[in-house]
Amino acid sequence: MKDIQIQGKPIIGENLPAYIIAEMSANHADSIQRAKEIIHAAKEAGADCIKIQTYTPDTITMDCSNEYFQITSGIWKGENLYQLYGKAFTPWEWQPELKKEAEKVGIDFLSTPFDRTAVDFLEDIELDFYKIASFEIVDIPLIEYTASKGKPMILSTGMASLGEIEDAVCAIQKVGNGQIVLLKCASAYPAITDGMNLRTMQNMQETFQVHVGLSDHSRGSIGAVTAVALGAKVIEKHFCISREIENPDAPFSMEPQEFKQMVLDVRQAERAVGNIQYGVTEQESANYRFRKSVFAVSGIKRGERFTTENVRVIRPGAGMEPKHYKEILNRRAAADIKAGTPMSWELIGEGDEDE
């Protein structure tokens, strides 16, 4: 699998650290100044990328109050879709300014478009890559149009069947775009760890031969750390200045110190996973000599037989390997041997003198 690049810079790849995305979403709480603070805080907390969403209530749904548009469960219970998105969207006129702010602090800028007009807008402000939300993975016309811009595509797969994921991947490839990352996602707000099924992420990688990761709506960092241990190359997590600032995404977003700790934990997990390696590692080298070997545990005269009483397998490892222990029993000493002498083949006679 090839590395995913933006502006000639590899950002997602097999031999690269996990790419960590801080999702702002509605956490700006209708303040551009707070949105900028979030960008700075995300950079300081160790995020590689800040992500927003590009839609308006009218581009993502319609102003209708019948039963189909009512939310009847979860943290947004009682909301109407149009009203909810009116509270949550990021004004488009802010977005060029937010992109410049991200560039100024040295953090990548990403957005999720929800219709063709959003893609066109993001093209105008020269977005480098795109994210498709879980709910839009069935919007094949949107995916195909976005992919036609020839830029990397990150897709969340929450709720999607294997066939639906295949349809989306094929739509991207159909327009000649092979820059695809699939994110495992539980589209619940907040999600629970028990329902993550992170092994699916590995199966997606094997099935589609693309880089994979996790879009995580759970509380805490256990999902992200586990995902990285299983091979995730992207982690996306909702990010806020404070959950006390009321907005639709605050309840399942991470505050800066929590996010920073997650990044540290992820980096530690990557170091723990390491590479395939057998034998003595550098950190083990000082203890290598304390492995077991064969020692004379009492004085042995030349010509005396070796028995389980006078030679044993004990620590440390200065003598012959324990796998040879049975070979020397009942053979005779080639020289006088003091107790505490590590056994070697030079001390072993050529055969049993009684034979």
mmCIF file of N, CA and C in Angstrom, residues 237-354:
data_model
loop_
_atom_site.group_PDB
_atom_site.id
_atom_site.type_symbol
_atom_site.label_atom_id
_atom_site.label_comp_id
_atom_site.label_asym_id
_atom_site.label_seq_id
_atom_site.Cartn_x
_atom_site.Cartn_y
_atom_site.Cartn_z
ATOM 1 N N LYS A 237 -10.719 11.884 16.666
ATOM 2 C CA LYS A 237 -11.394 12.036 17.952
ATOM 3 C C LYS A 237 -11.961 13.453 18.050
ATOM 4 N N HIS A 238 -13.182 13.579 18.547
ATOM 5 C CA HIS A 238 -13.776 14.907 18.728
ATOM 6 C C HIS A 238 -13.035 15.667 19.828
ATOM 7 N N PHE A 239 -12.856 16.967 19.591
ATOM 8 C CA PHE A 239 -11.979 17.769 20.433
ATOM 9 C C PHE A 239 -12.657 19.084 20.786
ATOM 10 N N CYS A 240 -12.558 19.461 22.062
ATOM 11 C CA CYS A 240 -13.162 20.725 22.523
ATOM 12 C C CYS A 240 -12.241 21.413 23.520
ATOM 13 N N ILE A 241 -12.497 22.684 23.740
ATOM 14 C CA ILE A 241 -11.782 23.413 24.794
ATOM 15 C C ILE A 241 -12.270 22.957 26.161
ATOM 16 N N SER A 242 -13.585 22.827 26.284
ATOM 17 C CA SER A 242 -14.192 22.391 27.547
ATOM 18 C C SER A 242 -15.575 21.806 27.259
ATOM 19 N N ARG A 243 -15.890 20.690 27.921
ATOM 20 C CA ARG A 243 -17.226 20.112 27.767
ATOM 21 C C ARG A 243 -18.295 20.959 28.445
ATOM 22 N N GLU A 244 -17.858 21.932 29.230
ATOM 23 C CA GLU A 244 -18.802 22.828 29.883
ATOM 24 C C GLU A 244 -19.406 23.828 28.889
ATOM 25 N N ILE A 245 -18.750 24.003 27.747
ATOM 26 C CA ILE A 245 -19.277 24.904 26.718
ATOM 27 C C ILE A 245 -20.339 24.140 25.942
ATOM 28 N N GLU A 246 -21.563 24.510 26.112
ATOM 29 C CA GLU A 246 -22.678 23.726 25.583
ATOM 30 C C GLU A 246 -22.751 23.781 24.060
ATOM 31 N N ASN A 247 -22.819 22.604 23.468
ATOM 32 C CA ASN A 247 -23.032 22.456 22.028
ATOM 33 C C ASN A 247 -23.347 20.986 21.762
ATOM 34 N N PRO A 248 -23.832 20.631 20.583
ATOM 35 C CA PRO A 248 -24.273 19.255 20.340
ATOM 36 C C PRO A 248 -23.190 18.190 20.472
ATOM 37 N N ASP A 249 -21.904 18.556 20.323
ATOM 38 C CA ASP A 249 -20.836 17.554 20.325
ATOM 39 C C ASP A 249 -20.061 17.469 21.638
ATOM 40 N N ALA A 250 -20.288 18.394 22.537
ATOM 41 C CA ALA A 250 -19.495 18.442 23.764
ATOM 42 C C ALA A 250 -19.509 17.148 24.582
ATOM 43 N N PRO A 251 -20.649 16.471 24.745
ATOM 44 C CA PRO A 251 -20.670 15.301 25.638
ATOM 45 C C PRO A 251 -19.702 14.181 25.274
ATOM 46 N N PHE A 252 -19.339 14.056 24.004
ATOM 47 C CA PHE A 252 -18.437 12.961 23.611
ATOM 48 C C PHE A 252 -17.119 13.478 23.032
ATOM 49 N N SER A 253 -16.758 14.707 23.397
ATOM 50 C CA SER A 253 -15.502 15.287 22.928
ATOM 51 C C SER A 253 -14.448 15.260 24.026
ATOM 52 N N MET A 254 -13.190 15.243 23.610
ATOM 53 C CA MET A 254 -12.072 15.264 24.554
ATOM 54 C C MET A 254 -11.608 16.679 24.808
ATOM 55 N N GLU A 255 -11.292 16.970 26.044
ATOM 56 C CA GLU A 255 -10.677 18.239 26.390
ATOM 57 C C GLU A 255 -9.170 18.154 26.127
ATOM 58 N N PRO A 256 -8.470 19.289 26.051
ATOM 59 C CA PRO A 256 -7.059 19.278 25.640
ATOM 60 C C PRO A 256 -6.152 18.338 26.423
ATOM 61 N N GLN A 257 -6.258 18.321 27.744
ATOM 62 C CA GLN A 257 -5.364 17.465 28.514
ATOM 63 C C GLN A 257 -5.652 15.990 28.266
ATOM 64 N N GLU A 258 -6.926 15.661 28.093
ATOM 65 C CA GLU A 258 -7.296 14.272 27.790
ATOM 66 C C GLU A 258 -6.758 13.869 26.415
ATOM 67 N N PHE A 259 -6.899 14.767 25.466
ATOM 68 C CA PHE A 259 -6.418 14.488 24.109
ATOM 69 C C PHE A 259 -4.898 14.319 24.111
ATOM 70 N N LYS A 260 -4.233 15.191 24.833
ATOM 71 C CA LYS A 260 -2.770 15.113 24.918
ATOM 72 C C LYS A 260 -2.339 13.776 25.510
ATOM 73 N N GLN A 261 -3.042 13.326 26.551
ATOM 74 C CA GLN A 261 -2.704 12.040 27.154
ATOM 75 C C GLN A 261 -2.972 10.900 26.175
ATOM 76 N N MET A 262 -4.062 11.012 25.409
ATOM 77 C CA MET A 262 -4.343 9.993 24.397
ATOM 78 C C MET A 262 -3.210 9.915 23.378
ATOM 79 N N VAL A 263 -2.727 11.063 22.920
ATOM 80 C CA VAL A 263 -1.630 11.076 21.956
ATOM 81 C C VAL A 263 -0.399 10.406 22.556
ATOM 82 N N LEU A 264 -0.087 10.719 23.796
ATOM 83 C CA LEU A 264 1.060 10.092 24.459
ATOM 84 C C LEU A 264 0.871 8.583 24.556
ATOM 85 N N ASP A 265 -0.347 8.158 24.895
ATOM 86 C CA ASP A 265 -0.635 6.722 25.013
ATOM 87 C C ASP A 265 -0.529 6.028 23.659
ATOM 88 N N VAL A 266 -1.014 6.689 22.622
ATOM 89 C CA VAL A 266 -0.932 6.133 21.268
ATOM 90 C C VAL A 266 0.532 5.970 20.851
ATOM 91 N N ARG A 267 1.338 6.986 21.107
ATOM 92 C CA ARG A 267 2.754 6.908 20.741
ATOM 93 C C ARG A 267 3.467 5.813 21.540
ATOM 94 N N GLN A 268 3.078 5.660 22.787
ATOM 95 C CA GLN A 268 3.667 4.590 23.601
ATOM 96 C C GLN A 268 3.252 3.227 23.065
ATOM 97 N N ALA A 269 1.995 3.105 22.658
ATOM 98 C CA ALA A 269 1.511 1.845 22.084
ATOM 99 C C ALA A 269 2.269 1.511 20.813
ATOM 100 N N GLU A 270 2.536 2.516 19.987
ATOM 101 C CA GLU A 270 3.303 2.278 18.760
ATOM 102 C C GLU A 270 4.694 1.756 19.074
ATOM 103 N N ARG A 271 5.319 2.324 20.100
ATOM 104 C CA ARG A 271 6.650 1.850 20.471
ATOM 105 C C ARG A 271 6.584 0.423 21.015
ATOM 106 N N ALA A 272 5.507 0.129 21.754
ATOM 107 C CA ALA A 272 5.364 -1.216 22.303
ATOM 108 C C ALA A 272 5.140 -2.252 21.201
ATOM 109 N N VAL A 273 4.374 -1.906 20.179
ATOM 110 C CA VAL A 273 4.146 -2.820 19.053
ATOM 111 C C VAL A 273 5.456 -3.091 18.323
ATOM 112 N N GLY A 274 6.228 -2.057 18.068
ATOM 113 C CA GLY A 274 7.555 -2.203 17.484
ATOM 114 C C GLY A 274 7.581 -2.974 16.179
ATOM 115 N N ASN A 275 8.631 -3.801 16.019
ATOM 116 C CA ASN A 275 8.841 -4.577 14.807
ATOM 117 C C ASN A 275 8.970 -6.055 15.154
ATOM 118 N N ILE A 276 8.964 -6.910 14.141
ATOM 119 C CA ILE A 276 9.206 -8.327 14.379
ATOM 120 C C ILE A 276 10.679 -8.504 14.731
ATOM 121 N N GLN A 277 10.946 -9.094 15.895
ATOM 122 C CA GLN A 277 12.324 -9.221 16.348
ATOM 123 C C GLN A 277 12.449 -10.402 17.302
ATOM 124 N N TYR A 278 13.422 -11.259 17.043
ATOM 125 C CA TYR A 278 13.721 -12.385 17.924
ATOM 126 C C TYR A 278 15.115 -12.209 18.513
ATOM 127 N N GLY A 279 15.376 -12.925 19.598
ATOM 128 C CA GLY A 279 16.683 -12.834 20.214
ATOM 129 C C GLY A 279 16.739 -11.744 21.256
ATOM 130 N N VAL A 280 17.952 -11.427 21.676
ATOM 131 C CA VAL A 280 18.160 -10.506 22.788
ATOM 132 C C VAL A 280 18.015 -9.063 22.313
ATOM 133 N N THR A 281 17.154 -8.310 22.989
ATOM 134 C CA THR A 281 17.035 -6.887 22.693
ATOM 135 C C THR A 281 18.034 -6.113 23.542
ATOM 136 N N GLU A 282 18.209 -4.865 23.200
ATOM 137 C CA GLU A 282 19.165 -4.040 23.943
ATOM 138 C C GLU A 282 18.801 -3.956 25.417
ATOM 139 N N GLN A 283 17.490 -3.826 25.691
ATOM 140 C CA GLN A 283 17.090 -3.688 27.088
ATOM 141 C C GLN A 283 17.239 -5.002 27.872
ATOM 142 N N GLU A 284 17.329 -6.120 27.152
ATOM 143 C CA GLU A 284 17.476 -7.421 27.812
ATOM 144 C C GLU A 284 18.931 -7.845 27.973
ATOM 145 N N SER A 285 19.859 -7.155 27.292
ATOM 146 C CA SER A 285 21.241 -7.626 27.198
ATOM 147 C C SER A 285 21.908 -7.788 28.562
ATOM 148 N N ALA A 286 21.604 -6.902 29.489
ATOM 149 C CA ALA A 286 22.246 -6.993 30.805
ATOM 150 C C ALA A 286 21.809 -8.237 31.575
ATOM 151 N N ASN A 287 20.629 -8.753 31.269
ATOM 152 C CA ASN A 287 20.117 -9.920 31.992
ATOM 153 C C ASN A 287 20.354 -11.236 31.256
ATOM 154 N N TYR A 288 20.914 -11.154 30.058
ATOM 155 C CA TYR A 288 21.104 -12.363 29.250
ATOM 156 C C TYR A 288 21.940 -13.409 29.985
ATOM 157 N N ARG A 289 22.943 -12.964 30.713
ATOM 158 C CA ARG A 289 23.854 -13.903 31.372
ATOM 159 C C ARG A 289 23.211 -14.665 32.529
ATOM 160 N N PHE A 290 22.014 -14.245 32.922
ATOM 161 C CA PHE A 290 21.352 -14.930 34.037
ATOM 162 C C PHE A 290 20.415 -16.048 33.582
ATOM 163 N N ARG A 291 20.421 -16.342 32.264
ATOM 164 C CA ARG A 291 19.682 -17.511 31.813
ATOM 165 C C ARG A 291 20.375 -18.774 32.343
ATOM 166 N N LYS A 292 19.723 -19.915 32.235
ATOM 167 C CA LYS A 292 20.281 -21.147 32.797
ATOM 168 C C LYS A 292 21.325 -21.797 31.883
ATOM 169 N N SER A 293 22.209 -22.563 32.514
ATOM 170 C CA SER A 293 23.184 -23.374 31.796
ATOM 171 C C SER A 293 23.605 -24.518 32.715
ATOM 172 N N VAL A 294 24.528 -25.366 32.239
ATOM 173 C CA VAL A 294 24.952 -26.539 33.022
ATOM 174 C C VAL A 294 26.196 -26.191 33.833
ATOM 175 N N PHE A 295 26.123 -26.457 35.141
ATOM 176 C CA PHE A 295 27.227 -26.186 36.070
ATOM 177 C C PHE A 295 27.575 -27.438 36.872
ATOM 178 N N ALA A 296 28.830 -27.524 37.240
ATOM 179 C CA ALA A 296 29.228 -28.498 38.257
ATOM 180 C C ALA A 296 28.818 -27.919 39.605
ATOM 181 N N VAL A 297 28.037 -28.691 40.373
ATOM 182 C CA VAL A 297 27.553 -28.171 41.655
ATOM 183 C C VAL A 297 28.289 -28.792 42.845
ATOM 184 N N SER A 298 29.204 -29.698 42.535
ATOM 185 C CA SER A 298 30.112 -30.234 43.564
ATOM 186 C C SER A 298 31.422 -30.585 42.886
ATOM 187 N N GLY A 299 32.497 -30.821 43.688
ATOM 188 C CA GLY A 299 33.784 -31.167 43.093
ATOM 189 C C GLY A 299 33.706 -32.516 42.381
ATOM 190 N N ILE A 300 34.332 -32.572 41.227
ATOM 191 C CA ILE A 300 34.305 -33.793 40.415
ATOM 192 C C ILE A 300 35.744 -34.145 40.042
ATOM 193 N N LYS A 301 36.153 -35.390 40.323
ATOM 194 C CA LYS A 301 37.502 -35.836 39.992
ATOM 195 C C LYS A 301 37.570 -36.297 38.535
ATOM 196 N N ARG A 302 38.778 -36.228 37.992
ATOM 197 C CA ARG A 302 38.991 -36.718 36.624
ATOM 198 C C ARG A 302 38.586 -38.189 36.558
ATOM 199 N N GLY A 303 37.789 -38.561 35.575
ATOM 200 C CA GLY A 303 37.320 -39.924 35.402
ATOM 201 C C GLY A 303 36.024 -40.233 36.138
ATOM 202 N N GLU A 304 35.580 -39.327 36.999
ATOM 203 C CA GLU A 304 34.322 -39.545 37.732
ATOM 204 C C GLU A 304 33.129 -39.286 36.800
ATOM 205 N N ARG A 305 32.069 -40.055 37.015
ATOM 206 C CA ARG A 305 30.886 -39.905 36.178
ATOM 207 C C ARG A 305 30.132 -38.609 36.525
ATOM 208 N N PHE A 306 29.513 -38.060 35.494
ATOM 209 C CA PHE A 306 28.581 -36.952 35.717
ATOM 210 C C PHE A 306 27.211 -37.527 36.071
ATOM 211 N N THR A 307 26.619 -36.985 37.134
ATOM 212 C CA THR A 307 25.314 -37.460 37.604
ATOM 213 C C THR A 307 24.409 -36.262 37.873
ATOM 214 N N THR A 308 23.168 -36.578 38.200
ATOM 215 C CA THR A 308 22.236 -35.492 38.551
ATOM 216 C C THR A 308 22.595 -34.849 39.872
ATOM 217 N N GLU A 309 23.524 -35.462 40.611
ATOM 218 C CA GLU A 309 23.941 -34.900 41.897
ATOM 219 C C GLU A 309 25.096 -33.909 41.748
ATOM 220 N N ASN A 310 25.976 -34.139 40.766
ATOM 221 C CA ASN A 310 27.154 -33.267 40.675
ATOM 222 C C ASN A 310 27.107 -32.251 39.519
ATOM 223 N N VAL A 311 26.174 -32.426 38.581
ATOM 224 C CA VAL A 311 25.953 -31.397 37.552
ATOM 225 C C VAL A 311 24.460 -31.098 37.476
ATOM 226 N N ARG A 312 24.147 -29.831 37.352
ATOM 227 C CA ARG A 312 22.737 -29.418 37.295
ATOM 228 C C ARG A 312 22.569 -28.257 36.317
ATOM 229 N N VAL A 313 21.324 -28.082 35.916
ATOM 230 C CA VAL A 313 20.958 -26.904 35.109
ATOM 231 C C VAL A 313 20.511 -25.811 36.076
ATOM 232 N N ILE A 314 21.298 -24.759 36.159
ATOM 233 C CA ILE A 314 21.007 -23.669 37.097
ATOM 234 C C ILE A 314 21.328 -22.333 36.429
ATOM 235 N N ARG A 315 20.935 -21.262 37.073
ATOM 236 C CA ARG A 315 21.393 -19.943 36.680
ATOM 237 C C ARG A 315 22.787 -19.728 37.279
ATOM 238 N N PRO A 316 23.689 -18.959 36.623
ATOM 239 C CA PRO A 316 23.554 -18.152 35.397
ATOM 240 C C PRO A 316 23.870 -18.960 34.147
ATOM 241 N N GLY A 317 24.103 -18.217 33.041
ATOM 242 C CA GLY A 317 24.223 -18.856 31.735
ATOM 243 C C GLY A 317 25.634 -18.946 31.202
ATOM 244 N N ALA A 318 26.631 -19.196 32.059
ATOM 245 C CA ALA A 318 28.020 -19.217 31.602
ATOM 246 C C ALA A 318 28.451 -20.566 31.045
ATOM 247 N N GLY A 319 27.654 -21.603 31.312
ATOM 248 C CA GLY A 319 28.043 -22.935 30.867
ATOM 249 C C GLY A 319 27.361 -23.352 29.580
ATOM 250 N N MET A 320 27.443 -24.665 29.277
ATOM 251 C CA MET A 320 26.825 -25.180 28.061
ATOM 252 C C MET A 320 25.304 -25.100 28.158
ATOM 253 N N GLU A 321 24.660 -25.101 27.007
ATOM 254 C CA GLU A 321 23.213 -24.945 26.975
ATOM 255 C C GLU A 321 22.516 -26.143 27.622
ATOM 256 N N PRO A 322 21.415 -25.896 28.323
ATOM 257 C CA PRO A 322 20.704 -26.967 29.012
ATOM 258 C C PRO A 322 20.250 -28.110 28.113
ATOM 259 N N LYS A 323 20.087 -27.856 26.826
ATOM 260 C CA LYS A 323 19.624 -28.919 25.934
ATOM 261 C C LYS A 323 20.636 -30.072 25.837
ATOM 262 N N HIS A 324 21.890 -29.836 26.258
ATOM 263 C CA HIS A 324 22.920 -30.881 26.214
ATOM 264 C C HIS A 324 23.048 -31.643 27.534
ATOM 265 N N TYR A 325 22.241 -31.273 28.523
ATOM 266 C CA TYR A 325 22.392 -31.846 29.865
ATOM 267 C C TYR A 325 22.322 -33.373 29.852
ATOM 268 N N LYS A 326 21.314 -33.937 29.233
ATOM 269 C CA LYS A 326 21.153 -35.394 29.242
ATOM 270 C C LYS A 326 22.285 -36.105 28.493
ATOM 271 N N GLU A 327 22.896 -35.408 27.532
ATOM 272 C CA GLU A 327 23.988 -36.008 26.757
ATOM 273 C C GLU A 327 25.221 -36.283 27.617
ATOM 274 N N ILE A 328 25.432 -35.485 28.656
ATOM 275 C CA ILE A 328 26.666 -35.648 29.428
ATOM 276 C C ILE A 328 26.493 -36.542 30.647
ATOM 277 N N LEU A 329 25.260 -36.826 31.051
ATOM 278 C CA LEU A 329 25.059 -37.697 32.212
ATOM 279 C C LEU A 329 25.642 -39.074 31.937
ATOM 280 N N ASN A 330 26.354 -39.615 32.932
ATOM 281 C CA ASN A 330 27.020 -40.928 32.891
ATOM 282 C C ASN A 330 28.310 -40.934 32.076
ATOM 283 N N ARG A 331 28.642 -39.831 31.457
ATOM 284 C CA ARG A 331 29.973 -39.720 30.863
ATOM 285 C C ARG A 331 30.936 -39.314 31.968
ATOM 286 N N ARG A 332 32.223 -39.316 31.659
ATOM 287 C CA ARG A 332 33.231 -39.088 32.708
ATOM 288 C C ARG A 332 33.963 -37.769 32.506
ATOM 289 N N ALA A 333 34.421 -37.238 33.631
ATOM 290 C CA ALA A 333 35.122 -35.959 33.595
ATOM 291 C C ALA A 333 36.486 -36.112 32.938
ATOM 292 N N ALA A 334 36.844 -35.167 32.091
ATOM 293 C CA ALA A 334 38.147 -35.190 31.414
ATOM 294 C C ALA A 334 39.228 -34.528 32.261
ATOM 295 N N ALA A 335 38.832 -33.916 33.369
ATOM 296 C CA ALA A 335 39.786 -33.236 34.262
ATOM 297 C C ALA A 335 39.128 -33.058 35.622
ATOM 298 N N ASP A 336 39.899 -32.666 36.601
ATOM 299 C CA ASP A 336 39.305 -32.309 37.888
ATOM 300 C C ASP A 336 38.485 -31.028 37.700
ATOM 301 N N ILE A 337 37.317 -31.011 38.318
ATOM 302 C CA ILE A 337 36.408 -29.867 38.142
ATOM 303 C C ILE A 337 35.970 -29.376 39.523
ATOM 304 N N LYS A 338 36.126 -28.096 39.762
ATOM 305 C CA LYS A 338 35.694 -27.517 41.031
ATOM 306 C C LYS A 338 34.194 -27.219 41.002
ATOM 307 N N ALA A 339 33.569 -27.253 42.174
ATOM 308 C CA ALA A 339 32.166 -26.835 42.283
ATOM 309 C C ALA A 339 32.035 -25.385 41.821
ATOM 310 N N GLY A 340 30.959 -25.110 41.094
ATOM 311 C CA GLY A 340 30.738 -23.755 40.591
ATOM 312 C C GLY A 340 31.380 -23.489 39.250
ATOM 313 N N THR A 341 31.940 -24.564 38.626
ATOM 314 C CA THR A 341 32.547 -24.403 37.301
ATOM 315 C C THR A 341 31.482 -24.565 36.221
ATOM 316 N N PRO A 342 31.391 -23.619 35.272
ATOM 317 C CA PRO A 342 30.455 -23.798 34.154
ATOM 318 C C PRO A 342 30.956 -24.942 33.274
ATOM 319 N N MET A 343 30.067 -25.824 32.915
ATOM 320 C CA MET A 343 30.453 -26.980 32.121
ATOM 321 C C MET A 343 30.651 -26.592 30.657
ATOM 322 N N SER A 344 31.687 -27.217 30.048
ATOM 323 C CA SER A 344 31.964 -27.034 28.626
ATOM 324 C C SER A 344 32.388 -28.378 28.059
ATOM 325 N N TRP A 345 32.396 -28.497 26.761
ATOM 326 C CA TRP A 345 32.711 -29.786 26.140
ATOM 327 C C TRP A 345 34.153 -30.207 26.428
ATOM 328 N N GLU A 346 35.054 -29.276 26.706
ATOM 329 C CA GLU A 346 36.440 -29.620 27.021
ATOM 330 C C GLU A 346 36.546 -30.425 28.317
ATOM 331 N N LEU A 347 35.529 -30.307 29.172
ATOM 332 C CA LEU A 347 35.548 -31.018 30.458
ATOM 333 C C LEU A 347 34.881 -32.382 30.381
ATOM 334 N N ILE A 348 34.385 -32.739 29.211
ATOM 335 C CA ILE A 348 33.646 -33.980 29.040
ATOM 336 C C ILE A 348 34.538 -35.017 28.359
ATOM 337 N N GLY A 349 34.639 -36.197 28.968
ATOM 338 C CA GLY A 349 35.431 -37.262 28.360
ATOM 339 C C GLY A 349 34.788 -37.762 27.058
ATOM 340 N N GLU A 350 35.606 -38.555 26.314
ATOM 341 C CA GLU A 350 35.146 -39.006 25.010
ATOM 342 C C GLU A 350 34.138 -40.139 25.082
ATOM 343 N N GLY A 351 33.970 -40.784 26.191
ATOM 344 C CA GLY A 351 33.019 -41.889 26.262
ATOM 345 C C GLY A 351 33.075 -42.528 27.623
ATOM 346 N N ASP A 352 32.281 -43.543 27.804
ATOM 347 C CA ASP A 352 32.195 -44.258 29.078
ATOM 348 C C ASP A 352 33.318 -45.283 29.134
ATOM 349 N N GLU A 353 34.227 -45.162 30.101
ATOM 350 C CA GLU A 353 35.390 -46.046 30.189
ATOM 351 C C GLU A 353 35.013 -47.492 30.516
ATOM 352 N N ASP A 354 33.786 -47.762 30.985
ATOM 353 C CA ASP A 354 33.377 -49.125 31.302
ATOM 354 C C ASP A 354 32.851 -49.857 30.088
#
